[in-house]
Structure formats: C-alpha cells, structure tokens
C-alpha cells in the first residue's frame, strides 16, 4: 500500500510541471537542450538547505554536490568527479562551499559519541577542531562554539578545493574560476559571506602549489 506522503509528492510533481508550463510552455523543452550553469554549489545534505531556493536560482543554473557537513575530501571520488565535470566540461565560473549554522555533523564532531560509519567522515572536522583548538575552547557557549566551527569548517573546505589538482590546473590555464565560502542561517534564511574567496594558485601556501605547465 502506497503511503499518503508518497502519493502527495507525485501529485506535487504534476502541479509543479503545470505551474512551469503556465509561465512558459517551452520551459522543459529548453531545459532538455542541455545545461550551462555558472555555479557549482557544494553544500550539506541537510534537508533545510536547498541550494537553488536559497539564492533564487532556476533549474539549470546551479550544479550541486551535497554531503554530510559540506566536506571537500581529497579521496572522495564522487566529489572530485562532480568538481572535474563542473570545472573542465561545464566551465563554471564560481564555486560556493556553503555550511549552515546548527549543522548536525559539526555538532557530532565536537563530541565523543559514536554514531556509526559517519564517525570516519566526521574525523576530518575533528582535525579542523584540533587545528583551531585554542580559539574554540575559549568559547564557553556550546551553540556559539558550534556556529564558529561551522564557519571555520566552511573556510577550510574552500582551501581544500583550491588544493585539488583540478582547480590548480584550471587556474594554471588562466581559467576564470572563483571559490567562495558561505554559511547559511537556517533560522534567518540569510547567507553570510565568510570573505574567503580564492581565484589563483598564488592564494595557496607554497607547499600546496603544484608545478603545472601548459
């Protein structure tokens, strides 16, 4: 027996299609011709953080990758494949790494509870905590501390993106590519630009710069 929620989302789809066609009878025909989004969004899998809606973007405008706590892990072939396609095929101009306040993954990484397989994924955030321990331990309120770690984590993932051979190769070729760090406020709907924007291999510390010739 199909549950009511499942039936409802199928009906919602039909209503959504009808609303789009009422505005533009060729909406889906044009979408089917291909995509050329200017933006790659790397965000958290949290259901409260829908990439397109937050920035008022339409279908076809945002290439999206989401995972727990918006991580850029250099051994994650899923993320690297999305990044490679976005940069080298779609030629996107901007990449936004967007965390969000109250992130469950970040909260869990701050503690010692074991929650299963995800423990291994969250270890990367624990490393970020370790590198910023003095600042974070000085914050006594746990929610404030979590929000600050959310910001630090998003900024760290911007750096991790810039360290990839994919992004460095694009910059070495003179490709116009900018990487930004944001945090979304679930309770306000507003994004905070962290002021962490990179657009050149020169923005990286020397030890991370690859010797790339074209």
mmCIF file of C-alpha atoms in Angstrom:
data_model
loop_
_atom_site.group_PDB
_atom_site.id
_atom_site.type_symbol
_atom_site.label_atom_id
_atom_site.label_comp_id
_atom_site.label_asym_id
_atom_site.label_seq_id
_atom_site.Cartn_x
_atom_site.Cartn_y
_atom_site.Cartn_z
ATOM 1 C CA UNK A 1 0.000 0.000 0.000
ATOM 2 C CA UNK A 2 1.482 3.342 -1.067
ATOM 3 C CA UNK A 3 1.561 5.834 1.807
ATOM 4 C CA UNK A 4 -0.123 9.222 1.564
ATOM 5 C CA UNK A 5 3.096 11.222 1.595
ATOM 6 C CA UNK A 6 4.433 9.284 -1.387
ATOM 7 C CA UNK A 7 1.191 9.886 -3.283
ATOM 8 C CA UNK A 8 1.344 13.559 -2.378
ATOM 9 C CA UNK A 9 4.844 14.113 -3.769
ATOM 10 C CA UNK A 10 3.813 12.537 -7.074
ATOM 11 C CA UNK A 11 0.841 14.898 -7.210
ATOM 12 C CA UNK A 12 3.142 17.779 -6.262
ATOM 13 C CA UNK A 13 5.331 16.972 -9.241
ATOM 14 C CA UNK A 14 2.405 17.194 -11.627
ATOM 15 C CA UNK A 15 1.321 20.503 -10.101
ATOM 16 C CA UNK A 16 4.879 21.856 -10.384
ATOM 17 C CA UNK A 17 5.080 20.882 -14.049
ATOM 18 C CA UNK A 18 1.748 22.576 -14.709
ATOM 19 C CA UNK A 19 2.875 25.771 -12.948
ATOM 20 C CA UNK A 20 6.070 25.922 -15.021
ATOM 21 C CA UNK A 21 4.248 25.316 -18.284
ATOM 22 C CA UNK A 22 1.705 28.004 -17.460
ATOM 23 C CA UNK A 23 4.570 30.505 -17.215
ATOM 24 C CA UNK A 24 6.496 29.144 -20.205
ATOM 25 C CA UNK A 25 5.106 26.404 -22.476
ATOM 26 C CA UNK A 26 8.664 25.668 -23.688
ATOM 27 C CA UNK A 27 10.239 25.505 -20.219
ATOM 28 C CA UNK A 28 11.114 21.805 -20.245
ATOM 29 C CA UNK A 29 11.894 21.708 -23.959
ATOM 30 C CA UNK A 30 14.569 24.341 -23.401
ATOM 31 C CA UNK A 31 15.908 22.585 -20.301
ATOM 32 C CA UNK A 32 16.284 19.353 -22.249
ATOM 33 C CA UNK A 33 18.656 21.019 -24.705
ATOM 34 C CA UNK A 34 21.487 20.983 -22.144
ATOM 35 C CA UNK A 35 22.919 22.841 -19.186
ATOM 36 C CA UNK A 36 25.427 25.655 -18.804
ATOM 37 C CA UNK A 37 25.265 26.600 -15.122
ATOM 38 C CA UNK A 38 27.674 29.316 -13.964
ATOM 39 C CA UNK A 39 27.845 27.980 -10.405
ATOM 40 C CA UNK A 40 28.872 24.823 -8.550
ATOM 41 C CA UNK A 41 27.377 24.539 -5.062
ATOM 42 C CA UNK A 42 28.979 22.238 -2.509
ATOM 43 C CA UNK A 43 26.655 22.084 0.467
ATOM 44 C CA UNK A 44 25.401 19.991 3.341
ATOM 45 C CA UNK A 45 22.899 17.195 2.763
ATOM 46 C CA UNK A 46 20.654 18.767 5.415
ATOM 47 C CA UNK A 47 17.066 18.930 4.123
ATOM 48 C CA UNK A 48 16.679 22.526 5.315
ATOM 49 C CA UNK A 49 19.359 23.890 2.967
ATOM 50 C CA UNK A 50 18.046 23.733 -0.639
ATOM 51 C CA UNK A 51 20.709 25.258 -2.879
ATOM 52 C CA UNK A 52 18.507 26.641 -5.648
ATOM 53 C CA UNK A 53 15.867 28.154 -3.397
ATOM 54 C CA UNK A 54 18.323 29.949 -1.097
ATOM 55 C CA UNK A 55 19.737 32.019 -3.950
ATOM 56 C CA UNK A 56 16.577 32.261 -6.050
ATOM 57 C CA UNK A 57 18.058 30.186 -8.876
ATOM 58 C CA UNK A 58 16.073 28.309 -11.520
ATOM 59 C CA UNK A 59 16.628 24.737 -12.739
ATOM 60 C CA UNK A 60 19.720 24.699 -14.943
ATOM 61 C CA UNK A 61 21.533 27.479 -13.054
ATOM 62 C CA UNK A 62 23.277 25.554 -10.264
ATOM 63 C CA UNK A 63 25.361 22.370 -10.435
ATOM 64 C CA UNK A 64 25.061 20.786 -6.973
ATOM 65 C CA UNK A 65 27.054 18.393 -4.810
ATOM 66 C CA UNK A 66 25.924 17.713 -1.245
ATOM 67 C CA UNK A 67 27.251 15.558 1.563
ATOM 68 C CA UNK A 68 27.335 15.486 5.356
ATOM 69 C CA UNK A 69 28.750 18.827 6.596
ATOM 70 C CA UNK A 70 29.717 20.118 3.109
ATOM 71 C CA UNK A 71 33.105 18.432 3.112
ATOM 72 C CA UNK A 72 35.805 18.511 0.431
ATOM 73 C CA UNK A 73 37.747 15.293 1.000
ATOM 74 C CA UNK A 74 40.560 14.616 -1.450
ATOM 75 C CA UNK A 75 39.854 10.871 -1.584
ATOM 76 C CA UNK A 76 36.135 11.352 -2.300
ATOM 77 C CA UNK A 77 35.788 10.300 -5.939
ATOM 78 C CA UNK A 78 32.164 11.407 -6.036
ATOM 79 C CA UNK A 79 33.050 14.980 -5.096
ATOM 80 C CA UNK A 80 36.128 15.008 -7.355
ATOM 81 C CA UNK A 81 34.086 13.741 -10.312
ATOM 82 C CA UNK A 82 31.489 16.483 -9.820
ATOM 83 C CA UNK A 83 34.242 19.069 -9.470
ATOM 84 C CA UNK A 84 36.097 17.867 -12.569
ATOM 85 C CA UNK A 85 32.954 17.898 -14.697
ATOM 86 C CA UNK A 86 31.921 21.321 -13.423
ATOM 87 C CA UNK A 87 35.330 22.903 -13.996
ATOM 88 C CA UNK A 88 36.535 21.184 -17.142
ATOM 89 C CA UNK A 89 33.323 20.453 -19.046
ATOM 90 C CA UNK A 90 30.768 22.992 -17.861
ATOM 91 C CA UNK A 91 33.431 25.693 -17.340
ATOM 92 C CA UNK A 92 31.632 27.083 -14.314
ATOM 93 C CA UNK A 93 32.831 30.461 -13.048
ATOM 94 C CA UNK A 94 32.136 30.230 -9.310
ATOM 95 C CA UNK A 95 32.184 27.524 -6.660
ATOM 96 C CA UNK A 96 30.430 28.122 -3.347
ATOM 97 C CA UNK A 97 31.080 25.946 -0.322
ATOM 98 C CA UNK A 98 28.088 26.557 1.934
ATOM 99 C CA UNK A 99 27.859 25.370 5.509
ATOM 100 C CA UNK A 100 24.943 26.122 7.803
ATOM 101 C CA UNK A 101 24.552 27.088 11.414
ATOM 102 C CA UNK A 102 23.350 24.311 13.692
ATOM 103 C CA UNK A 103 24.890 21.639 11.453
ATOM 104 C CA UNK A 104 24.320 18.209 12.989
ATOM 105 C CA UNK A 105 27.524 16.820 11.521
ATOM 106 C CA UNK A 106 29.619 19.577 13.053
ATOM 107 C CA UNK A 107 27.821 19.217 16.398
ATOM 108 C CA UNK A 108 28.522 15.493 16.419
ATOM 109 C CA UNK A 109 32.179 16.042 15.506
ATOM 110 C CA UNK A 110 32.536 18.280 18.566
ATOM 111 C CA UNK A 111 31.587 15.406 20.875
ATOM 112 C CA UNK A 112 32.719 11.861 21.549
ATOM 113 C CA UNK A 113 29.594 9.848 20.752
ATOM 114 C CA UNK A 114 29.987 7.094 18.176
ATOM 115 C CA UNK A 115 27.188 7.233 15.612
ATOM 116 C CA UNK A 116 28.371 4.586 13.151
ATOM 117 C CA UNK A 117 30.057 4.749 9.775
ATOM 118 C CA UNK A 118 29.860 8.540 9.744
ATOM 119 C CA UNK A 119 32.455 8.635 12.565
ATOM 120 C CA UNK A 120 35.123 8.167 9.897
ATOM 121 C CA UNK A 121 33.779 11.040 7.797
ATOM 122 C CA UNK A 122 33.484 13.414 10.748
ATOM 123 C CA UNK A 123 37.092 12.789 11.749
ATOM 124 C CA UNK A 124 38.047 15.436 9.171
ATOM 125 C CA UNK A 125 36.062 18.009 11.146
ATOM 126 C CA UNK A 126 37.724 16.852 14.364
ATOM 127 C CA UNK A 127 41.065 17.634 12.718
ATOM 128 C CA UNK A 128 39.798 21.119 11.923
ATOM 129 C CA UNK A 129 38.792 21.495 15.567
ATOM 130 C CA UNK A 130 42.265 20.371 16.644
ATOM 131 C CA UNK A 131 43.957 22.967 14.434
ATOM 132 C CA UNK A 132 41.743 25.709 15.926
ATOM 133 C CA UNK A 133 41.505 24.355 19.463
ATOM 134 C CA UNK A 134 42.661 27.491 21.292
ATOM 135 C CA UNK A 135 40.027 29.719 19.669
ATOM 136 C CA UNK A 136 37.202 27.200 20.003
ATOM 137 C CA UNK A 137 37.946 26.141 23.579
ATOM 138 C CA UNK A 138 37.802 29.802 24.608
ATOM 139 C CA UNK A 139 34.106 29.856 23.632
ATOM 140 C CA UNK A 140 32.025 28.666 26.570
ATOM 141 C CA UNK A 141 28.570 28.529 24.967
ATOM 142 C CA UNK A 142 28.243 25.269 23.032
ATOM 143 C CA UNK A 143 25.922 26.641 20.347
ATOM 144 C CA UNK A 144 28.191 29.617 19.721
ATOM 145 C CA UNK A 145 31.176 27.283 19.592
ATOM 146 C CA UNK A 146 29.386 25.049 17.081
ATOM 147 C CA UNK A 147 28.482 28.022 14.888
ATOM 148 C CA UNK A 148 32.099 29.180 14.888
ATOM 149 C CA UNK A 149 33.303 25.698 13.940
ATOM 150 C CA UNK A 150 30.736 25.693 11.121
ATOM 151 C CA UNK A 151 32.365 28.874 9.799
ATOM 152 C CA UNK A 152 35.898 27.553 10.202
ATOM 153 C CA UNK A 153 34.946 24.273 8.548
ATOM 154 C CA UNK A 154 33.426 26.002 5.510
ATOM 155 C CA UNK A 155 36.537 28.161 5.132
ATOM 156 C CA UNK A 156 38.740 25.083 5.421
ATOM 157 C CA UNK A 157 36.805 23.330 2.658
ATOM 158 C CA UNK A 158 37.377 26.343 0.388
ATOM 159 C CA UNK A 159 41.101 25.835 0.909
ATOM 160 C CA UNK A 160 40.726 22.100 0.294
ATOM 161 C CA UNK A 161 39.045 22.846 -3.034
ATOM 162 C CA UNK A 162 41.850 25.172 -4.066
ATOM 163 C CA UNK A 163 44.409 22.494 -3.204
ATOM 164 C CA UNK A 164 42.932 19.992 -5.682
ATOM 165 C CA UNK A 165 44.810 19.382 -8.913
ATOM 166 C CA UNK A 166 41.554 20.095 -10.755
ATOM 167 C CA UNK A 167 41.259 23.676 -9.540
ATOM 168 C CA UNK A 168 45.000 24.327 -9.725
ATOM 169 C CA UNK A 169 45.110 23.098 -13.333
ATOM 170 C CA UNK A 170 42.222 25.404 -14.234
ATOM 171 C CA UNK A 171 43.991 28.390 -12.696
ATOM 172 C CA UNK A 172 47.268 27.475 -14.394
ATOM 173 C CA UNK A 173 45.422 27.577 -17.737
ATOM 174 C CA UNK A 174 44.094 31.034 -16.938
ATOM 175 C CA UNK A 175 40.521 29.849 -16.415
ATOM 176 C CA UNK A 176 38.212 32.359 -14.726
ATOM 177 C CA UNK A 177 37.312 30.454 -11.575
ATOM 178 C CA UNK A 178 36.496 31.759 -8.096
ATOM 179 C CA UNK A 179 35.961 29.740 -4.913
ATOM 180 C CA UNK A 180 33.911 31.226 -2.053
ATOM 181 C CA UNK A 181 32.903 30.256 1.487
ATOM 182 C CA UNK A 182 29.401 30.871 2.838
ATOM 183 C CA UNK A 183 27.341 29.915 5.869
ATOM 184 C CA UNK A 184 23.539 29.755 5.738
ATOM 185 C CA UNK A 185 21.382 30.729 8.689
ATOM 186 C CA UNK A 186 18.525 28.238 8.922
ATOM 187 C CA UNK A 187 16.674 30.479 11.380
ATOM 188 C CA UNK A 188 17.028 33.626 9.248
ATOM 189 C CA UNK A 189 17.269 32.383 5.662
ATOM 190 C CA UNK A 190 20.267 34.654 5.103
ATOM 191 C CA UNK A 191 23.742 33.668 3.950
ATOM 192 C CA UNK A 192 26.957 35.026 5.439
ATOM 193 C CA UNK A 193 29.842 35.526 3.036
ATOM 194 C CA UNK A 194 32.890 34.489 5.066
ATOM 195 C CA UNK A 195 35.178 36.668 2.996
ATOM 196 C CA UNK A 196 37.197 33.631 1.964
ATOM 197 C CA UNK A 197 37.451 33.848 -1.818
ATOM 198 C CA UNK A 198 40.307 32.366 -3.854
ATOM 199 C CA UNK A 199 40.968 32.754 -7.578
ATOM 200 C CA UNK A 200 44.643 31.963 -8.119
ATOM 201 C CA UNK A 201 47.306 29.414 -7.251
ATOM 202 C CA UNK A 202 49.128 32.319 -5.610
ATOM 203 C CA UNK A 203 46.428 32.254 -2.918
ATOM 204 C CA UNK A 204 47.791 28.895 -1.709
ATOM 205 C CA UNK A 205 50.698 28.337 0.631
ATOM 206 C CA UNK A 206 53.798 27.318 -1.324
ATOM 207 C CA UNK A 207 53.785 23.725 -0.076
ATOM 208 C CA UNK A 208 50.406 23.092 -1.758
ATOM 209 C CA UNK A 209 51.223 24.703 -5.123
ATOM 210 C CA UNK A 210 51.699 22.139 -7.858
ATOM 211 C CA UNK A 211 54.242 22.702 -10.617
ATOM 212 C CA UNK A 212 51.885 22.688 -13.594
ATOM 213 C CA UNK A 213 52.986 23.608 -17.095
ATOM 214 C CA UNK A 214 50.694 24.181 -20.071
#
